[in-house]
Amino acid sequence: MKILAIETSCDESGLAILKCSGTIKNPEIKLLKSVVASQIKIHAPWGGVVPNLAKREHVKNLPVLFHELFPKVSVEIGGTESRPKFKFSDLRGKNKLPIDEIAVTVGPGLEPALWMGITFAKDLSKASGIPLKGANHLEGHLFSFLLTQKKGSKTKKEDGKIFPAVALIASGGHTVLLKLDKIDKWKRVGETRDDAAGEAYDKVARLLDLPYPGGPNLEKLALTGDPLVINFPRPMLNPSTNSGTGGNFDFSFSGLKTAVLYYMRDHKSDEPEFKSNVAASFQQAVIDVLVGKTIRAAKEIGAKSVILSGGVAANKSLRESLGKAAKSYGCRYLVPPWEYNTDNAAMVGVAAYLAKLRRKSYPLRANGSLEI
Ligand code: KG4
Ligand code: ZN
């Protein structure tokens, strides 16, 4: 079946077409096309994502992206700002789109932004008669490793060597550690108690006067610094320091951010290497925690593989460090191609197909705090 996937949960508008086949044990995903419109320029002056601006940009971007995928179809925007209406040229009979299902992210994310994707998807479904399904953004990140490097090539199959697995999703809104017994059976074993890893990157980037988006800019600055100069705390890395029950694999990044704030206040310096050393040392602390906890979880459950995803997984040092650690423990290491770590619709298509195989459905309304 061919799926048209739509993603608008935060500041990236994305559309993708995927050809999906196979069973839950052996899903085969062929990505035919994926387009993303980034809103970096719009949000940069504000230093972060402004939900109402994101919403307005999605309304503008979606018809443009759709036209890239289907040049013969025209889309007009009408209605009001709170309830835009997308009017498509004739999509029936000989003009029928070569698509079997539409899938749209319904959560988690910024609700005003999510609603725009859902509205677009509903209007398209009505105009074309193609069924519409909701998809979970976090399942998209989780299963993004099923996307391959080359567009058009098929996925690696689930070949019995992947599970049990440990999966780390590290994004701007989430830091979650999951244990997967099978592709359709997982359990959350840890999550952040305060800031997500990407959020910590973004906040520390602001302390360093780096422009939005913080994560990639901080990574760039860290390349010029020494990660061993400043010994920032590694929050909750050591199991003995974890308090409470069931929190063994939880994370906490807000204390680390505060430690950076105090360090910068107490060691003010105009030396050019000051900020790069702070960036590199902060990044090292985050990576030590993420890698340390993920590998400890992998050992505890006897994982055959370690899966990494989410925007922070676009960080080269994290990708490499976790890969090395997983391999030295004898685990397979599964990460999506670089461009599918940050938000995109290709991963939403994968999530939608797997949800269909699991007979799981999500209501077609925005749910900002939808869980995995
Ligand atoms: O998955 P994503 O695109 O959106 C959410 O679902 O949240 O993740 C965005 C987050 C942002 O916090 C961004 O700063 C971070 O991922 N990020 C990075 C890098 N690229 C994006 N963090 C560290 N290094 C990067 N290269
Ligand atoms: Zn995301």
mmCIF file with all atom_site columns, C-alpha atoms and ligand atoms in Angstrom, residues 9-12 137 141 170-174 197-199 201-202 213-216 219 283 310-316 338 341-343, ligand 1:
data_model
loop_
_atom_site.group_PDB
_atom_site.id
_atom_site.type_symbol
_atom_site.label_atom_id
_atom_site.label_alt_id
_atom_site.label_comp_id
_atom_site.label_asym_id
_atom_site.label_entity_id
_atom_site.label_seq_id
_atom_site.pdbx_PDB_ins_code
_atom_site.Cartn_x
_atom_site.Cartn_y
_atom_site.Cartn_z
_atom_site.occupancy
_atom_site.B_iso_or_equiv
_atom_site.pdbx_formal_charge
_atom_site.auth_seq_id
_atom_site.auth_comp_id
_atom_site.auth_asym_id
_atom_site.auth_atom_id
_atom_site.pdbx_PDB_model_num
ATOM   1  C CA  . SER A 1 9   ? 3.965  18.642 15.307 1.00 0.00 ? 9   SER A CA  1
ATOM   2  C CA  . CYS A 1 10  ? 6.500  21.425 15.847 1.00 0.00 ? 10  CYS A CA  1
ATOM   3  C CA  . ASP A 1 11  ? 8.469  23.678 13.512 1.00 0.00 ? 11  ASP A CA  1
ATOM   4  C CA  . GLU A 1 12  ? 8.975  21.405 10.502 1.00 0.00 ? 12  GLU A CA  1
ATOM   5  C CA  . HIS A 1 137 ? 5.115  11.169 16.420 1.00 0.00 ? 137 HIS A CA  1
ATOM   6  C CA  . HIS A 1 141 ? 11.097 8.526  15.845 1.00 0.00 ? 141 HIS A CA  1
ATOM   7  C CA  . ALA A 1 170 ? 16.170 12.022 22.475 1.00 0.00 ? 170 ALA A CA  1
ATOM   8  C CA  . SER A 1 171 ? 14.393 15.033 21.009 1.00 0.00 ? 171 SER A CA  1
ATOM   9  C CA  . GLY A 1 172 ? 13.401 18.585 21.892 1.00 0.00 ? 172 GLY A CA  1
ATOM   10 C CA  . GLY A 1 173 ? 10.334 17.474 23.819 1.00 0.00 ? 173 GLY A CA  1
ATOM   11 C CA  . HIS A 1 174 ? 11.280 13.972 25.008 1.00 0.00 ? 174 HIS A CA  1
ATOM   12 C CA  . ALA A 1 197 ? 18.016 16.423 26.219 1.00 0.00 ? 197 ALA A CA  1
ATOM   13 C CA  . GLY A 1 198 ? 17.277 18.641 23.191 1.00 0.00 ? 198 GLY A CA  1
ATOM   14 C CA  . GLU A 1 199 ? 15.689 21.246 25.449 1.00 0.00 ? 199 GLU A CA  1
ATOM   15 C CA  . TYR A 1 201 ? 20.941 21.806 24.380 1.00 0.00 ? 201 TYR A CA  1
ATOM   16 C CA  . ASP A 1 202 ? 18.663 24.668 23.353 1.00 0.00 ? 202 ASP A CA  1
ATOM   17 C CA  . PRO A 1 213 ? 18.303 26.245 16.599 1.00 0.00 ? 213 PRO A CA  1
ATOM   18 C CA  . GLY A 1 214 ? 20.503 25.651 19.629 1.00 0.00 ? 214 GLY A CA  1
ATOM   19 C CA  . GLY A 1 215 ? 21.406 21.971 19.270 1.00 0.00 ? 215 GLY A CA  1
ATOM   20 C CA  . PRO A 1 216 ? 23.250 22.010 15.931 1.00 0.00 ? 216 PRO A CA  1
ATOM   21 C CA  . GLU A 1 219 ? 27.495 20.967 18.406 1.00 0.00 ? 219 GLU A CA  1
ATOM   22 C CA  . GLN A 1 283 ? 27.978 18.102 25.408 1.00 0.00 ? 283 GLN A CA  1
ATOM   23 C CA  . GLY A 1 310 ? 15.116 11.900 17.735 1.00 0.00 ? 310 GLY A CA  1
ATOM   24 C CA  . GLY A 1 311 ? 16.555 15.299 16.876 1.00 0.00 ? 311 GLY A CA  1
ATOM   25 C CA  . VAL A 1 312 ? 19.494 14.972 19.304 1.00 0.00 ? 312 VAL A CA  1
ATOM   26 C CA  . ALA A 1 313 ? 20.536 11.813 17.450 1.00 0.00 ? 313 ALA A CA  1
ATOM   27 C CA  . ALA A 1 314 ? 21.570 14.146 14.619 1.00 0.00 ? 314 ALA A CA  1
ATOM   28 C CA  . ASN A 1 315 ? 24.536 14.943 16.896 1.00 0.00 ? 315 ASN A CA  1
ATOM   29 C CA  . LYS A 1 316 ? 27.602 13.261 15.413 1.00 0.00 ? 316 LYS A CA  1
ATOM   30 C CA  . TRP A 1 338 ? 21.084 11.471 9.451  1.00 0.00 ? 338 TRP A CA  1
ATOM   31 C CA  . ASN A 1 341 ? 16.522 12.169 13.005 1.00 0.00 ? 341 ASN A CA  1
ATOM   32 C CA  . THR A 1 342 ? 14.975 15.603 13.132 1.00 0.00 ? 342 THR A CA  1
ATOM   33 C CA  . ASP A 1 343 ? 11.249 15.852 12.426 1.00 0.00 ? 343 ASP A CA  1
HETATM 34 O O1  . KG4 B 2 .   ? 12.995 15.452 17.009 1.00 0.00 ? 1   KG4 B O1  1
HETATM 35 P P1  . KG4 B 2 .   ? 13.086 16.910 16.847 1.00 0.00 ? 1   KG4 B P1  1
HETATM 36 O O2  . KG4 B 2 .   ? 13.341 17.461 15.477 1.00 0.00 ? 1   KG4 B O2  1
HETATM 37 O O3  . KG4 B 2 .   ? 11.786 17.619 17.363 1.00 0.00 ? 1   KG4 B O3  1
HETATM 38 C C1  . KG4 B 2 .   ? 11.076 17.155 18.472 1.00 0.00 ? 1   KG4 B C1  1
HETATM 39 O O4  . KG4 B 2 .   ? 10.310 16.174 18.317 1.00 0.00 ? 1   KG4 B O4  1
HETATM 40 O O5  . KG4 B 2 .   ? 11.319 17.738 19.568 1.00 0.00 ? 1   KG4 B O5  1
HETATM 41 O O6  . KG4 B 2 .   ? 14.210 17.414 17.856 1.00 0.00 ? 1   KG4 B O6  1
HETATM 42 C C2  . KG4 B 2 .   ? 14.577 18.741 17.935 1.00 0.00 ? 1   KG4 B C2  1
HETATM 43 C C3  . KG4 B 2 .   ? 15.635 18.884 19.017 1.00 0.00 ? 1   KG4 B C3  1
HETATM 44 C C4  . KG4 B 2 .   ? 15.977 20.325 19.329 1.00 0.00 ? 1   KG4 B C4  1
HETATM 45 O O7  . KG4 B 2 .   ? 16.033 20.500 20.727 1.00 0.00 ? 1   KG4 B O7  1
HETATM 46 C C5  . KG4 B 2 .   ? 17.340 20.494 18.688 1.00 0.00 ? 1   KG4 B C5  1
HETATM 47 O O8  . KG4 B 2 .   ? 18.148 21.453 19.337 1.00 0.00 ? 1   KG4 B O8  1
HETATM 48 C C6  . KG4 B 2 .   ? 17.927 19.103 18.847 1.00 0.00 ? 1   KG4 B C6  1
HETATM 49 O O9  . KG4 B 2 .   ? 16.850 18.247 18.578 1.00 0.00 ? 1   KG4 B O9  1
HETATM 50 N N1  . KG4 B 2 .   ? 19.010 18.870 17.865 1.00 0.00 ? 1   KG4 B N1  1
HETATM 51 C C7  . KG4 B 2 .   ? 20.290 18.636 18.230 1.00 0.00 ? 1   KG4 B C7  1
HETATM 52 C C8  . KG4 B 2 .   ? 21.017 18.543 17.008 1.00 0.00 ? 1   KG4 B C8  1
HETATM 53 N N2  . KG4 B 2 .   ? 20.146 18.706 15.971 1.00 0.00 ? 1   KG4 B N2  1
HETATM 54 C C9  . KG4 B 2 .   ? 18.915 18.907 16.524 1.00 0.00 ? 1   KG4 B C9  1
HETATM 55 N N3  . KG4 B 2 .   ? 20.880 18.506 19.430 1.00 0.00 ? 1   KG4 B N3  1
HETATM 56 C C10 . KG4 B 2 .   ? 22.207 18.278 19.443 1.00 0.00 ? 1   KG4 B C10 1
HETATM 57 N N4  . KG4 B 2 .   ? 22.974 18.197 18.333 1.00 0.00 ? 1   KG4 B N4  1
HETATM 58 C C11 . KG4 B 2 .   ? 22.421 18.318 17.108 1.00 0.00 ? 1   KG4 B C11 1
HETATM 59 N N5  . KG4 B 2 .   ? 23.173 18.222 16.011 1.00 0.00 ? 1   KG4 B N5  1
#
